[in-house]
Coordinates of C-alpha atoms in Angstrom, one line a residue:
M1 CA -0.1 0.5 -0.2
N2 CA 1.2 3.2 -0.9
R3 CA 1.6 6.6 0.6
F4 CA -1.6 8.1 -0.4
A5 CA -3.7 4.9 -0.4
V6 CA -2.6 4.8 3.8
L7 CA -5.5 8.1 3.6
I8 CA -7.9 5.4 3.6
S9 CA -7.1 4.9 7.3
G10 CA -5.0 9.3 7.7
L11 CA -7.2 11.9 6.8
A12 CA -10.2 9.3 6.6
L13 CA -9.8 9.3 9.7
L14 CA -8.6 12.2 12.0
L15 CA -10.1 13.4 14.8
G16 CA -12.7 10.4 16.1
G17 CA -15.1 9.6 17.8
C18 CA -14.3 11.0 21.6
A19 CA -11.3 8.9 22.7
S20 CA -9.5 11.2 19.7
Q21 CA -7.6 14.3 20.2
T22 CA -5.7 16.7 17.3
E23 CA -2.9 19.7 17.5
L24 CA -1.8 22.1 15.3
T25 CA 1.5 20.9 16.1
S26 CA 1.9 23.6 13.0
V27 CA 1.1 26.5 11.2
A28 CA 3.6 28.2 8.5
L29 CA 1.8 31.6 6.7
D30 CA 3.3 34.0 4.3
R31 CA 1.9 37.5 5.7
E32 CA 2.3 39.4 2.7
A33 CA -0.1 37.3 1.3
R34 CA -3.5 38.6 0.4
G35 CA -5.8 36.7 2.3
H36 CA -9.4 36.8 2.8
Y37 CA -9.8 34.3 0.1
G38 CA -13.5 33.6 -1.0
R39 CA -13.2 30.6 -4.0
I40 CA -11.8 27.9 -3.1
L41 CA -11.0 24.7 -4.6
V42 CA -10.2 21.8 -2.6
L43 CA -8.0 18.3 -3.4
S44 CA -7.4 15.4 -1.4
I45 CA -4.9 13.0 -2.0
S46 CA -5.6 10.2 -2.3
G47 CA -5.9 7.1 -3.7
D48 CA -9.6 5.7 -2.8
Q49 CA -12.6 7.4 -3.6
L50 CA -14.6 7.8 -0.9
V51 CA -11.3 8.6 1.3
R52 CA -11.8 11.7 -1.1
K53 CA -15.4 12.0 -1.2
T54 CA -15.4 12.3 2.0
V55 CA -12.4 14.4 2.9
E56 CA -12.8 17.2 0.4
D57 CA -16.4 17.0 0.8
Q58 CA -16.5 17.7 4.7
I59 CA -13.9 20.4 4.9
G60 CA -16.2 21.7 1.4
V61 CA -19.5 22.7 4.2
T62 CA -16.7 23.3 6.4
L63 CA -16.0 26.5 4.2
A64 CA -18.9 27.9 3.7
R65 CA -20.2 27.7 7.2
A66 CA -16.9 30.2 6.7
G67 CA -18.1 32.2 4.2
V68 CA -16.3 30.8 1.2
T69 CA -17.9 29.5 -2.1
A70 CA -16.1 26.0 -2.1
V71 CA -15.2 23.8 -4.8
V72 CA -14.4 20.9 -4.9
A73 CA -12.1 17.8 -7.1
Y74 CA -13.3 15.4 -7.2
P75 CA -16.3 15.1 -9.7
A76 CA -14.1 16.7 -11.7
L77 CA -10.1 15.0 -11.3
P78 CA -12.2 11.4 -11.0
G79 CA -9.9 8.4 -10.5
E80 CA -7.2 7.3 -8.8
L81 CA -5.0 10.2 -7.9
D82 CA -2.4 8.4 -6.5
S83 CA -1.0 6.7 -10.1
L84 CA -1.0 10.7 -11.3
G85 CA 2.4 11.5 -13.0
K86 CA 3.2 15.1 -9.9
Q87 CA 3.2 16.8 -13.8
A88 CA -0.4 15.2 -15.4
L89 CA -1.6 16.0 -11.7
R90 CA -0.8 20.1 -12.3
Q91 CA -2.6 20.2 -15.4
Q92 CA -5.3 18.7 -14.6
A93 CA -6.1 21.0 -11.0
E94 CA -4.5 24.2 -12.2
A95 CA -6.9 24.0 -15.6
L96 CA -9.9 23.3 -13.2
V97 CA -9.3 25.3 -11.0
L98 CA -9.1 27.6 -14.9
A99 CA -12.3 26.7 -15.6
E100 CA -13.9 27.6 -11.4
N101 CA -12.4 30.3 -11.3
A102 CA -10.2 29.4 -8.4
E103 CA -8.2 31.9 -5.9
A104 CA -7.3 29.6 -3.8
V105 CA -6.4 25.6 -3.9
L106 CA -6.5 23.3 -0.9
V107 CA -4.7 20.8 -1.0
A108 CA -4.3 18.1 1.7
S109 CA -1.6 14.9 1.9
L110 CA -1.0 12.2 4.4
I111 CA 2.6 12.4 6.6
R112 CA 2.5 9.5 8.7
D113 CA 0.0 7.0 10.1
E114 CA 1.8 4.6 12.9
V115 CA 0.9 2.9 16.1
R116 CA 3.0 3.1 18.9
E117 CA 3.5 0.2 21.6
E118 CA 3.1 2.2 25.2
Y119 CA 4.3 0.4 29.0
V120 CA 2.1 1.9 31.2
A121 CA 4.8 1.2 34.8
P122 CA 2.8 -0.6 37.5
Q123 CA 1.0 2.1 40.7
I124 CA 1.3 1.9 44.3
N125 CA -1.1 3.3 46.2
Q126 CA -2.2 4.4 49.3
V127 CA -6.5 4.4 50.0
A128 CA -8.0 5.9 52.2
T129 CA -11.6 4.1 53.9
P130 CA -13.8 5.3 56.2
A131 CA -13.6 3.2 60.1
L132 CA -16.1 3.6 62.5
H133 CA -15.0 3.6 66.6
P134 CA -16.3 3.5 69.4
G135 CA -14.2 5.2 72.3
F136 CA -15.4 8.2 73.6
G137 CA -18.3 7.9 71.2
P138 CA -18.2 7.3 68.2
Y139 CA -16.4 9.2 65.7
V140 CA -15.7 8.0 62.1
G141 CA -11.4 7.7 61.3
Y142 CA -10.1 6.5 58.4
H143 CA -7.5 3.5 57.9
Y144 CA -5.0 2.9 54.1
D145 CA -5.1 0.4 52.2
T146 CA -2.4 -0.5 50.0
V147 CA -4.1 -0.5 46.3
V148 CA -1.9 -2.5 43.3
T149 CA -2.1 -1.3 40.3
P150 CA -0.9 -4.3 37.6
G151 CA 1.1 -3.0 34.3
Y152 CA -0.3 -3.3 31.1
F153 CA 0.4 -2.3 26.9
T154 CA -1.9 0.4 25.5
S155 CA -1.9 0.9 21.9
Q156 CA -1.3 4.9 21.3
R157 CA -1.5 5.3 16.8
E158 CA -1.2 9.3 15.6
V159 CA -1.9 10.8 12.1
F160 CA -0.2 13.1 10.5
V161 CA -1.0 14.9 8.5
Q162 CA 0.0 18.0 6.2
T163 CA -2.3 21.0 4.2
S164 CA -1.2 23.4 2.6
L165 CA -3.3 26.1 0.8
F166 CA -2.0 27.9 -2.5
D167 CA -2.1 31.6 -3.6
V168 CA -4.0 31.1 -7.6
E169 CA -2.0 34.5 -8.8
T170 CA 1.2 33.3 -7.7
G171 CA 0.3 30.1 -7.5
Q172 CA 3.4 29.7 -4.2
A173 CA 1.9 28.4 -1.0
V174 CA 0.8 31.9 1.4
W175 CA -0.5 28.1 4.2
R176 CA 0.9 25.3 5.9
A177 CA -0.5 23.0 9.0
Q178 CA 1.0 19.9 10.2
S179 CA -1.8 17.9 12.4
R180 CA -0.9 14.5 14.5
T181 CA -4.4 12.7 16.0
L182 CA -4.3 10.4 18.7
N183 CA -6.2 7.5 19.1
P184 CA -8.1 8.2 15.6
V185 CA -11.8 6.4 15.6
D186 CA -14.6 7.7 13.0
L187 CA -14.6 8.4 9.6
N188 CA -17.3 10.6 8.9
D189 CA -16.7 12.6 13.1
S190 CA -13.1 12.4 12.8
V191 CA -13.2 13.9 9.2
A192 CA -15.6 17.0 10.6
E193 CA -13.7 18.2 13.5
F194 CA -10.8 18.7 12.1
S195 CA -11.9 20.4 9.1
K196 CA -13.1 22.3 11.9
V197 CA -9.7 22.6 12.9
L198 CA -8.4 23.8 10.8
V199 CA -11.3 25.9 9.5
H200 CA -11.0 28.3 12.2
R201 CA -6.8 28.3 12.3
L202 CA -7.7 29.3 8.4
Q203 CA -10.1 32.4 10.0
D204 CA -7.4 33.4 12.9
D205 CA -4.9 33.6 9.9
G206 CA -6.2 36.0 7.9
M207 CA -6.6 33.8 4.6
L208 CA -11.0 33.3 4.7
P209 CA -12.8 36.3 4.2
A210 CA -13.1 38.5 7.5
H211 CA -15.8 36.5 9.9

């Protein structure tokens, strides 16, 4: 399985379920860029059509809520994009940009998807337990029990994605972000949450129309 086909377990599962956590680990932007892009072409690099559709549709919906006219690429660029060479993909994308009169292109691609095994060491804790003492009238005191939690192994999945925003006029990347998601679970929920994080930061960095 090549790095683009792996998106079915990467981009497709971003930010899934309540056990998932995500963060933008790095963001770089061109402060001289014009920003406030109102018409954006959305493209995810994936060899899996369901993944492409889910990612592009959800990012498009989230951008629309932020006041952007979002155009998803998969209807005009069907097929397995990972089978295209860089030059062929670039030419087709440029033709679509001209046809849609897009001001910018947002491209999402998987960097790494990995599972790490971690060992949690045993823990010994003193737990207070209430006890009734007769003495000079009953009162509640405490004694302490020793509770031992055995060590165990746990798996942690990390998905790293890079998203880049390109200015059509200059052809240059004006905004890039790398994200890390821990323990993704569900396809639709995870991509929806990823899109919210992504678009919120694009807004904060002045890349989208003022709101």
